[in-house]
Structures are given as structure tokens and as C-alpha cells.
Amino acid sequence: MPRSKVKLAFIKDNKVRKNTFMKRKECLKNKLKEVSILCNIVARVIMYSSYEP
């Protein structure tokens, strides 16, 4: 069963946008950890955010 297309749109509500960003950030960290374990490599990611100093 194919996935449906996701309509991309700017999230206007700051609270919702920040929450979505934080969730995606955690998912990316988990994927990076999985790849580094599977490939037996050291992996790093640099993320810039306007939500954190």
C-alpha cells in the first residue's frame, strides 16, 4: 500500500512549530545512532535551531 503525499505547509503557530521541530530532532538523533551502530562508525550531526541558544 503506497503512502499518500504529504502536503508541506508553513506551521504558523510557534508552539506547534517548536514541538514538531523537537520531535523531528529526536527522530534524527535516533536514526543517526542506529546507523552508527549498524555501520560501526562514529557519526556526528550539527543542527542549528532558533529555539535553543
N, CA, C and O atoms as a DFTB+ gen file, in Angstrom:
212 C
 N C O
     1  1       0.845      -1.176       0.000
     2  2       0.000       0.000       0.000
     3  2       0.894       1.244       0.000
     4  3       1.657       1.445       0.945
     5  1       0.817       2.073      -1.028
     6  2       1.687       3.251      -1.091
     7  2       1.257       4.326      -0.093
     8  3       0.089       4.450       0.275
     9  1       2.243       5.077       0.313
    10  2       1.953       6.185       1.228
    11  2       1.333       7.332       0.449
    12  3       1.597       7.515      -0.739
    13  1       0.512       8.092       1.135
    14  2      -0.094       9.254       0.485
    15  2       0.878      10.430       0.528
    16  3       1.774      10.470       1.371
    17  1       0.701      11.372      -0.369
    18  2       1.566      12.539      -0.402
    19  2       1.286      13.423       0.805
    20  3       0.142      13.576       1.232
    21  1       2.339      13.993       1.337
    22  2       2.211      14.891       2.461
    23  2       2.251      16.312       1.928
    24  3       3.175      16.691       1.208
    25  1       1.254      17.084       2.283
    26  2       1.229      18.475       1.830
    27  2       2.088      19.299       2.774
    28  3       1.805      19.385       3.969
    29  1       3.133      19.899       2.236
    30  2       4.028      20.712       3.046
    31  2       3.486      22.124       3.154
    32  3       3.110      22.740       2.157
    33  1       3.454      22.624       4.370
    34  2       2.974      23.982       4.602
    35  2       3.684      24.539       5.830
    36  3       4.088      23.795       6.725
    37  1       3.824      25.839       5.854
    38  2       4.450      26.516       6.990
    39  2       3.520      26.439       8.189
    40  3       2.329      26.729       8.077
    41  1       4.063      26.047       9.337
    42  2       3.284      25.981      10.572
    43  2       3.333      27.359      11.215
    44  3       4.399      27.813      11.629
    45  1       2.203      28.016      11.301
    46  2       2.155      29.395      11.779
    47  2       2.226      29.505      13.298
    48  3       2.775      30.473      13.825
    49  1       1.680      28.529      13.995
    50  2       1.678      28.566      15.455
    51  2       3.066      28.219      15.985
    52  3       3.574      27.125      15.739
    53  1       3.677      29.150      16.710
    54  2       5.050      28.958      17.196
    55  2       5.187      27.746      18.104
    56  3       6.171      27.013      18.010
    57  1       4.228      27.530      18.971
    58  2       4.299      26.410      19.911
    59  2       4.262      25.068      19.174
    60  3       5.030      24.158      19.487
    61  1       3.381      24.957      18.215
    62  2       3.261      23.722      17.428
    63  2       4.505      23.517      16.578
    64  3       5.004      22.397      16.465
    65  1       5.014      24.605      15.974
    66  2       6.211      24.502      15.138
    67  2       7.416      24.047      15.958
    68  3       8.190      23.202      15.507
    69  1       7.580      24.600      17.155
    70  2       8.691      24.209      18.023
    71  2       8.561      22.747      18.438
    72  3       9.544      22.006      18.431
    73  1       7.367      22.343      18.793
    74  2       7.123      20.963      19.204
    75  2       7.431      19.993      18.065
    76  3       8.046      18.951      18.290
    77  1       7.011      20.326      16.850
    78  2       7.279      19.492      15.685
    79  2       8.776      19.397      15.419
    80  3       9.293      18.321      15.119
    81  1       9.464      20.523      15.531
    82  2      10.911      20.533      15.326
    83  2      11.616      19.633      16.333
    84  3      12.500      18.860      15.964
    85  1      11.230      19.727      17.601
    86  2      11.873      18.925      18.637
    87  2      11.643      17.431      18.405
    88  3      12.551      16.628      18.620
    89  1      10.441      17.050      17.971
    90  2      10.157      15.646      17.673
    91  2      11.019      15.149      16.519
    92  3      11.584      14.057      16.585
    93  1      11.121      15.950      15.461
    94  2      11.934      15.562      14.307
    95  2      13.404      15.480      14.680
    96  3      14.132      14.619      14.186
    97  1      13.831      16.372      15.548
    98  2      15.225      16.372      16.001
    99  2      15.540      15.080      16.748
   100  3      16.586      14.472      16.517
   101  1      14.654      14.658      17.635
   102  2      14.860      13.412      18.373
   103  2      14.862      12.201      17.438
   104  3      15.664      11.285      17.620
   105  1      13.982      12.187      16.450
   106  2      13.958      11.083      15.476
   107  2      15.260      11.032      14.685
   108  3      15.791       9.952      14.425
   109  1      15.768      12.189      14.308
   110  2      17.029      12.234      13.570
   111  2      18.183      11.721      14.425
   112  3      19.059      11.014      13.926
   113  1      18.190      12.072      15.704
   114  2      19.228      11.569      16.615
   115  2      19.163      10.049      16.722
   116  3      20.194       9.377      16.720
   117  1      17.956       9.513      16.815
   118  2      17.800       8.061      16.912
   119  2      18.283       7.364      15.640
   120  3      18.953       6.334      15.718
   121  1      17.953       7.910      14.481
   122  2      18.398       7.321      13.217
   123  2      19.915       7.371      13.091
   124  3      20.537       6.417      12.625
   125  1      20.502       8.479      13.505
   126  2      21.951       8.611      13.465
   127  2      22.611       7.565      14.368
   128  3      23.619       6.963      13.997
   129  1      22.044       7.358      15.534
   130  2      22.571       6.355      16.463
   131  2      22.476       4.957      15.852
   132  3      23.417       4.170      15.953
   133  1      21.345       4.648      15.219
   134  2      21.162       3.342      14.591
   135  2      22.176       3.111      13.472
   136  3      22.770       2.037      13.380
   137  1      22.370       4.111      12.629
   138  2      23.312       3.981      11.515
   139  2      24.730       3.795      12.035
   140  3      25.483       2.975      11.511
   141  1      25.096       4.557      13.067
   142  2      26.449       4.439      13.596
   143  2      26.688       3.061      14.211
   144  3      27.792       2.523      14.124
   145  1      25.665       2.495      14.824
   146  2      25.807       1.157      15.406
   147  2      25.876       0.102      14.300
   148  3      26.722      -0.791      14.349
   149  1      24.997       0.199      13.307
   150  2      24.964      -0.791      12.234
   151  2      26.233      -0.778      11.389
   152  3      26.710      -1.832      10.969
   153  1      26.774       0.397      11.143
   154  2      27.953       0.518      10.278
   155  2      29.255       0.544      11.072
   156  3      30.341       0.560      10.493
   157  1      29.144       0.549      12.386
   158  2      30.305       0.572      13.274
   159  2      31.207       1.774      12.957
   160  3      32.417       1.639      12.773
   161  1      30.575       2.953      12.900
   162  2      31.297       4.197      12.629
   163  2      30.931       5.247      13.675
   164  3      29.949       5.108      14.404
   165  1      31.734       6.284      13.727
   166  2      31.411       7.430      14.571
   167  2      30.731       8.456      13.671
   168  3      31.311       8.900      12.680
   169  1      29.515       8.829      14.014
   170  2      28.755       9.768      13.193
   171  2      28.388      10.987      14.031
   172  3      28.099      10.875      15.222
   173  1      28.404      12.131      13.399
   174  2      28.062      13.393      14.062
   175  2      27.084      14.165      13.191
   176  3      27.069      14.027      11.968
   177  1      26.280      14.969      13.839
   178  2      25.366      15.859      13.120
   179  2      25.393      17.217      13.819
   180  3      25.445      17.300      15.046
   181  1      25.356      18.265      13.023
   182  2      25.302      19.620      13.563
   183  2      23.938      20.188      13.208
   184  3      23.576      20.264      12.033
   185  1      23.190      20.582      14.210
   186  2      21.860      21.134      13.994
   187  2      21.791      22.536      14.588
   188  3      22.146      22.761      15.745
   189  1      21.334      23.453      13.778
   190  2      21.136      24.827      14.239
   191  2      19.657      25.043      14.466
   192  3      18.824      24.597      13.678
   193  1      19.335      25.733      15.553
   194  2      17.947      25.973      15.882
   195  2      17.779      27.371      16.455
   196  3      18.628      27.868      17.194
   197  1      16.674      27.983      16.098
   198  2      16.371      29.293      16.686
   199  2      15.682      29.134      18.031
   200  3      15.409      30.125      18.709
   201  1      15.396      27.886      18.429
   202  2      14.721      27.634      19.689
   203  2      15.682      27.445      20.848
   204  3      15.289      27.564      22.009
   205  1      16.925      27.153      20.547
   206  2      17.921      26.912      21.589
   207  2      19.098      27.855      21.394
   208  3      19.467      28.161      20.260
   209  1      19.688      28.317      22.487
   210  2      20.836      29.227      22.352
   211  2      22.070      28.529      21.812
   212  3      23.113      29.160      21.644
